[in-house]
Every structure is written in C-alpha cells, then in structure tokens.
Amino acid sequence: MANHKTRLAAFCSGTGSNFQSLYHAINERGLPAEFTLCLSNRSECGAIIFARQHGIPTVHLSEKQHDTHKAFAAAMLGSLEEHAVDYILLAGYLRKVPEAVVNAYSFRILNIHPALLPDFGGPGMYGINVHKAVLEAGRNESGATVHYVDSEYDKGPVLLQRKVPVEAGDTPESLAARVLKCEHRLYPDALEKLLIAKEL
Ligand code: GRF
C-alpha cells in the first residue's frame, strides 16, 4: 500500500460505536487511513465527544441551520473539501446524504446496516425496527452489511456482508447487541478491503 493515508470522514448521529471501532482498528491494524473529520447533525453525541477526545476535527451540520437544501448540501461539500476528505463512512448517521454529495462522492461513501440487505432495508428500517422486523418475519439468521451509498436508501452495491444467528428466545434488543458486535469487526474489514482494492 502507498504511503499516502486515505482521509476519512465519519458521519454520525449517536453513540458512534462503529466509528470508534473503525478508529481503533486503523491503529491496531496499521491501516493507511486516518479520520480527518467527524460530522454530525447533532451538536453533542457520543461520536462527537469521542472525536474531540482523539483530536479529530468535528463539524455540527444540520439542515435547520440553512435556508435551503442547496445551501445545506454546499456547506457539507465545503466541510469535506476543507478537510480534504477522500471517503465518507456513514456510521449511524440518521439523515439522508444530499444528492449533490452522493454525486460528488460516487462510490466513495460507505454505510453499515444492521441486517442482510437487500432484506430489511429502506425507509423506516433503522435501529430497533430492523431487529423487530427480522424476528417478526421468523428468520433464523440476520447479519450486517457494508454497502456503497447511492441516492436510494440501503440500495447501493454490497461491499461486505456477514451473517449472525437468530437464537431461540431472542428479543429485538438481544439480537441488536449480537449484530452490533458483528458490525464492529465487519466495518473495519470492509475498510481494509476498500483500501486494498484502491491500491490495485
Ligand atoms: C448501527 O447498528 C448501524 O448499523 C446503524 O446504526 C447503528 C449505529 O450505532 N446504521 P453506533 O452509533 O455506531 O453505535
């Protein structure tokens, strides 16, 4: 792999446990990448606090701060440019990425989803809703998916996917915890795959 470090932005709305696992994996595995931005629609959340504690620049960017969607998208592109971001990693970002940003970062935005896409994806399929739907459908396995982001929710091409068993007596919460544990390995593995492919 080349000496140049791939510059990453994490987009988060909550705890940011996936962002944190990515950050630690980059250090532990010596991956040629670094987070140069953590962007959130919330002024305070676990991800923003973690970024501050680790010297990663943070940006609070919400559509409400702007008069038009166009101005919001332009501000997002401005932050990405300012921090010279190569790839965007969505990690629990509960907003749609503006079309202008998706177009500017075509095949350079990844998302992690807590189910085996294309099943259990799309609008409304986030957080605990996903795991409730899997249990209600009587599935005996679920999993996690890392995929490229395009203009439709949870529809972009899959980069990496891993299965997790559904166990007898599972509640949405117990299944969510098992899937999240899987996500914490899967997202770093997907990033590593991406970085290797990028150098080929
Ligand atoms: C994860 O389950 C992820 O799959 C989904 O949102 C959740 C984020 O959790 N997109 P965290 O903020 O990374 O802890």
Short mmCIF file of C-alpha atoms and ligand atoms in Angstrom, two decimals:
data_model
loop_
_atom_site.label_atom_id
_atom_site.label_comp_id
_atom_site.label_asym_id
_atom_site.label_seq_id
_atom_site.Cartn_x
_atom_site.Cartn_y
_atom_site.Cartn_z
CA MET A 1 0.00 0.00 0.00
CA ALA A 2 1.22 3.54 -0.75
CA ASN A 3 2.48 5.93 1.93
CA HIS A 4 -0.39 8.34 1.44
CA LYS A 5 -3.05 7.94 4.09
CA THR A 6 -6.63 7.82 2.85
CA ARG A 7 -8.55 10.64 4.54
CA LEU A 8 -11.85 9.60 6.06
CA ALA A 9 -14.91 11.40 7.37
CA ALA A 10 -17.27 9.71 9.82
CA PHE A 11 -20.90 10.85 9.63
CA CYS A 12 -22.71 10.01 12.86
CA SER A 13 -25.84 10.85 14.82
CA GLY A 14 -25.40 8.85 18.00
CA THR A 15 -23.05 6.75 20.10
CA GLY A 16 -20.65 6.21 17.27
CA SER A 17 -19.53 2.77 18.45
CA ASN A 18 -18.84 1.81 14.81
CA PHE A 19 -16.80 4.99 14.32
CA GLN A 20 -14.86 4.13 17.47
CA SER A 21 -14.20 0.55 16.34
CA LEU A 22 -13.01 1.84 12.95
CA TYR A 23 -10.69 4.34 14.65
CA HIS A 24 -9.16 1.65 16.89
CA ALA A 25 -8.88 -0.87 14.03
CA ILE A 26 -6.96 1.65 11.89
CA ASN A 27 -4.42 1.98 14.70
CA GLU A 28 -4.28 -1.69 15.65
CA ARG A 29 -4.06 -3.00 12.07
CA GLY A 30 -1.82 -0.14 10.89
CA LEU A 31 -4.18 0.69 8.04
CA PRO A 32 -3.08 3.54 5.73
CA ALA A 33 -6.05 5.73 6.64
CA GLU A 34 -6.99 8.44 9.13
CA PHE A 35 -10.12 10.25 10.22
CA THR A 36 -9.85 13.92 9.33
CA LEU A 37 -13.46 14.81 10.13
CA CYS A 38 -16.40 13.71 12.25
CA LEU A 39 -19.62 15.32 11.05
CA SER A 40 -22.89 15.11 12.94
CA ASN A 41 -26.38 16.55 12.63
CA ARG A 42 -26.28 16.76 16.44
CA SER A 43 -24.17 19.26 18.37
CA GLU A 44 -23.46 16.68 21.10
CA CYS A 45 -23.43 12.91 20.79
CA GLY A 46 -21.09 10.07 21.67
CA ALA A 47 -19.34 10.24 18.30
CA ILE A 48 -18.60 13.97 18.59
CA ILE A 49 -17.28 13.56 22.14
CA PHE A 50 -15.04 10.66 21.03
CA ALA A 51 -13.73 12.70 18.08
CA ARG A 52 -12.89 15.66 20.31
CA GLN A 53 -11.09 13.40 22.78
CA HIS A 54 -9.00 11.98 19.93
CA GLY A 55 -8.11 15.24 18.21
CA ILE A 56 -10.35 14.66 15.19
CA PRO A 57 -11.94 17.85 13.82
CA THR A 58 -15.71 17.95 14.32
CA VAL A 59 -18.47 19.71 12.44
CA HIS A 60 -22.05 20.14 13.60
CA LEU A 61 -24.10 20.44 10.44
CA SER A 62 -27.86 20.39 10.38
CA GLU A 63 -30.30 21.23 7.63
CA LYS A 64 -32.05 23.56 10.10
CA GLN A 65 -29.03 25.87 10.07
CA HIS A 66 -29.64 26.63 6.38
CA ASP A 67 -32.45 28.33 4.45
CA THR A 68 -32.35 25.91 1.54
CA HIS A 69 -31.38 22.28 0.93
CA LYS A 70 -28.93 23.53 -1.69
CA ALA A 71 -27.15 25.72 0.88
CA PHE A 72 -27.04 22.77 3.31
CA ALA A 73 -25.50 20.49 0.66
CA ALA A 74 -22.99 23.20 -0.28
CA ALA A 75 -21.96 23.58 3.36
CA MET A 76 -21.44 19.82 3.62
CA LEU A 77 -19.32 19.79 0.47
CA GLY A 78 -17.39 22.77 1.84
CA SER A 79 -16.53 20.88 5.06
CA LEU A 80 -15.48 17.81 3.09
CA GLU A 81 -13.26 19.92 0.88
CA GLU A 82 -11.80 21.85 3.81
CA HIS A 83 -10.72 18.58 5.44
CA ALA A 84 -9.64 17.04 2.11
CA VAL A 85 -11.84 14.00 2.66
CA ASP A 86 -11.35 11.05 0.28
CA TYR A 87 -14.05 8.70 1.64
CA ILE A 88 -17.15 9.15 3.80
CA LEU A 89 -18.08 6.40 6.26
CA LEU A 90 -21.65 6.63 7.49
CA ALA A 91 -21.81 5.19 10.99
CA GLY A 92 -25.25 5.58 12.49
CA TYR A 93 -25.98 8.75 10.51
CA LEU A 94 -29.76 9.14 10.64
CA ARG A 95 -30.12 11.61 7.80
CA LYS A 96 -30.16 11.21 4.05
CA VAL A 97 -26.93 12.38 2.43
CA PRO A 98 -27.79 15.19 -0.05
CA GLU A 99 -27.81 14.14 -3.70
CA ALA A 100 -25.08 16.67 -4.55
CA VAL A 101 -22.76 15.00 -2.05
CA VAL A 102 -23.66 11.48 -3.24
CA ASN A 103 -22.82 12.58 -6.78
CA ALA A 104 -19.56 14.27 -5.80
CA TYR A 105 -18.52 11.19 -3.80
CA SER A 106 -19.77 8.48 -6.15
CA PHE A 107 -18.51 5.09 -4.88
CA ARG A 108 -16.68 6.92 -2.09
CA ILE A 109 -19.42 6.70 0.57
CA LEU A 110 -20.00 3.58 2.66
CA ASN A 111 -22.78 2.77 5.10
CA ILE A 112 -23.26 -0.03 7.60
CA HIS A 113 -26.72 -1.51 8.01
CA PRO A 114 -27.69 -3.95 10.79
CA ALA A 115 -29.31 -6.61 8.57
CA LEU A 116 -28.68 -8.72 5.49
CA LEU A 117 -29.55 -6.27 2.71
CA PRO A 118 -31.49 -6.21 0.41
CA ASP A 119 -33.82 -7.58 3.10
CA PHE A 120 -34.89 -5.32 5.95
CA GLY A 121 -33.64 -2.08 4.42
CA GLY A 122 -35.24 1.12 3.17
CA PRO A 123 -37.14 3.98 4.81
CA GLY A 124 -38.13 3.30 8.43
CA MET A 125 -35.70 0.39 8.70
CA TYR A 126 -33.28 1.71 11.28
CA GLY A 127 -32.37 0.97 14.88
CA ILE A 128 -34.52 -1.47 16.77
CA ASN A 129 -37.17 -1.52 13.97
CA VAL A 130 -34.82 -3.64 11.87
CA HIS A 131 -34.40 -6.33 14.52
CA LYS A 132 -38.14 -6.36 15.33
CA ALA A 133 -38.88 -6.92 11.64
CA VAL A 134 -36.37 -9.79 11.40
CA LEU A 135 -37.92 -11.53 14.42
CA GLU A 136 -41.48 -10.92 13.21
CA ALA A 137 -40.55 -12.47 9.85
CA GLY A 138 -39.39 -15.59 11.73
CA ARG A 139 -35.90 -15.56 10.22
CA ASN A 140 -33.28 -17.82 11.75
CA GLU A 141 -30.42 -15.59 10.73
CA SER A 142 -29.70 -11.91 10.43
CA GLY A 143 -26.42 -10.06 9.99
CA ALA A 144 -24.79 -6.84 8.94
CA THR A 145 -23.99 -5.27 5.58
CA VAL A 146 -21.49 -2.65 4.46
CA HIS A 147 -22.55 -1.11 1.17
CA TYR A 148 -21.81 1.81 -1.12
CA VAL A 149 -24.29 4.66 -0.82
CA ASP A 150 -26.29 5.86 -3.79
CA SER A 151 -29.36 8.06 -3.94
CA GLU A 152 -31.78 5.37 -2.64
CA TYR A 153 -31.86 4.23 0.99
CA ASP A 154 -29.91 0.98 1.57
CA LYS A 155 -29.79 0.11 -2.14
CA GLY A 156 -26.16 0.64 -3.19
CA PRO A 157 -23.87 -2.30 -4.11
CA VAL A 158 -22.76 -4.50 -1.22
CA LEU A 159 -19.06 -4.39 -0.28
CA LEU A 160 -19.15 -6.93 2.57
CA GLN A 161 -21.80 -8.85 4.45
CA ARG A 162 -21.70 -11.25 7.40
CA LYS A 163 -24.35 -13.49 8.95
CA VAL A 164 -25.35 -13.64 12.61
CA PRO A 165 -27.63 -16.37 14.01
CA VAL A 166 -31.02 -15.58 15.48
CA GLU A 167 -31.28 -17.57 18.71
CA ALA A 168 -34.32 -19.05 20.44
CA GLY A 169 -35.79 -16.51 22.85
CA ASP A 170 -34.11 -13.55 21.14
CA THR A 171 -35.65 -10.14 21.76
CA PRO A 172 -35.02 -7.23 19.36
CA GLU A 173 -32.53 -5.94 21.92
CA SER A 174 -30.57 -9.19 22.30
CA LEU A 175 -30.41 -9.60 18.52
CA ALA A 176 -29.33 -5.95 18.13
CA ALA A 177 -26.47 -6.50 20.58
CA ARG A 178 -25.24 -9.61 18.69
CA VAL A 179 -25.45 -7.83 15.34
CA LEU A 180 -23.65 -4.73 16.68
CA LYS A 181 -20.78 -6.91 17.90
CA CYS A 182 -20.52 -8.31 14.36
CA GLU A 183 -20.62 -4.77 12.90
CA HIS A 184 -17.59 -3.77 14.97
CA ARG A 185 -15.49 -6.32 13.07
CA LEU A 186 -17.25 -6.08 9.74
CA TYR A 187 -16.81 -2.34 9.15
CA PRO A 188 -13.02 -2.39 9.71
CA ASP A 189 -12.80 -5.50 7.48
CA ALA A 190 -14.74 -3.65 4.77
CA LEU A 191 -12.50 -0.60 5.10
CA GLU A 192 -9.44 -2.81 4.77
CA LYS A 193 -10.93 -4.42 1.65
CA LEU A 194 -11.64 -0.99 0.21
CA LEU A 195 -8.10 0.25 0.88
CA ILE A 196 -6.57 -2.84 -0.73
CA ALA A 197 -8.85 -2.53 -3.80
CA LYS A 198 -7.96 1.15 -4.07
CA GLU A 199 -4.25 0.33 -4.35
CA LEU A 200 -4.65 -2.41 -7.00
C1 GRF B 1 -25.58 0.56 13.84
O1 GRF B 1 -26.39 -0.53 14.18
C2 GRF B 1 -25.53 0.72 12.34
O2 GRF B 1 -25.68 -0.48 11.66
C3 GRF B 1 -26.69 1.62 12.05
O3 GRF B 1 -26.78 2.49 13.15
C4 GRF B 1 -26.18 1.89 14.30
C5 GRF B 1 -25.16 2.86 14.79
O4 GRF B 1 -24.62 2.52 16.02
N1 GRF B 1 -26.54 2.26 10.78
P1 GRF B 1 -23.33 3.30 16.53
O5 GRF B 1 -23.66 4.79 16.59
O6 GRF B 1 -22.22 3.02 15.58
O7 GRF B 1 -23.07 2.75 17.90
#
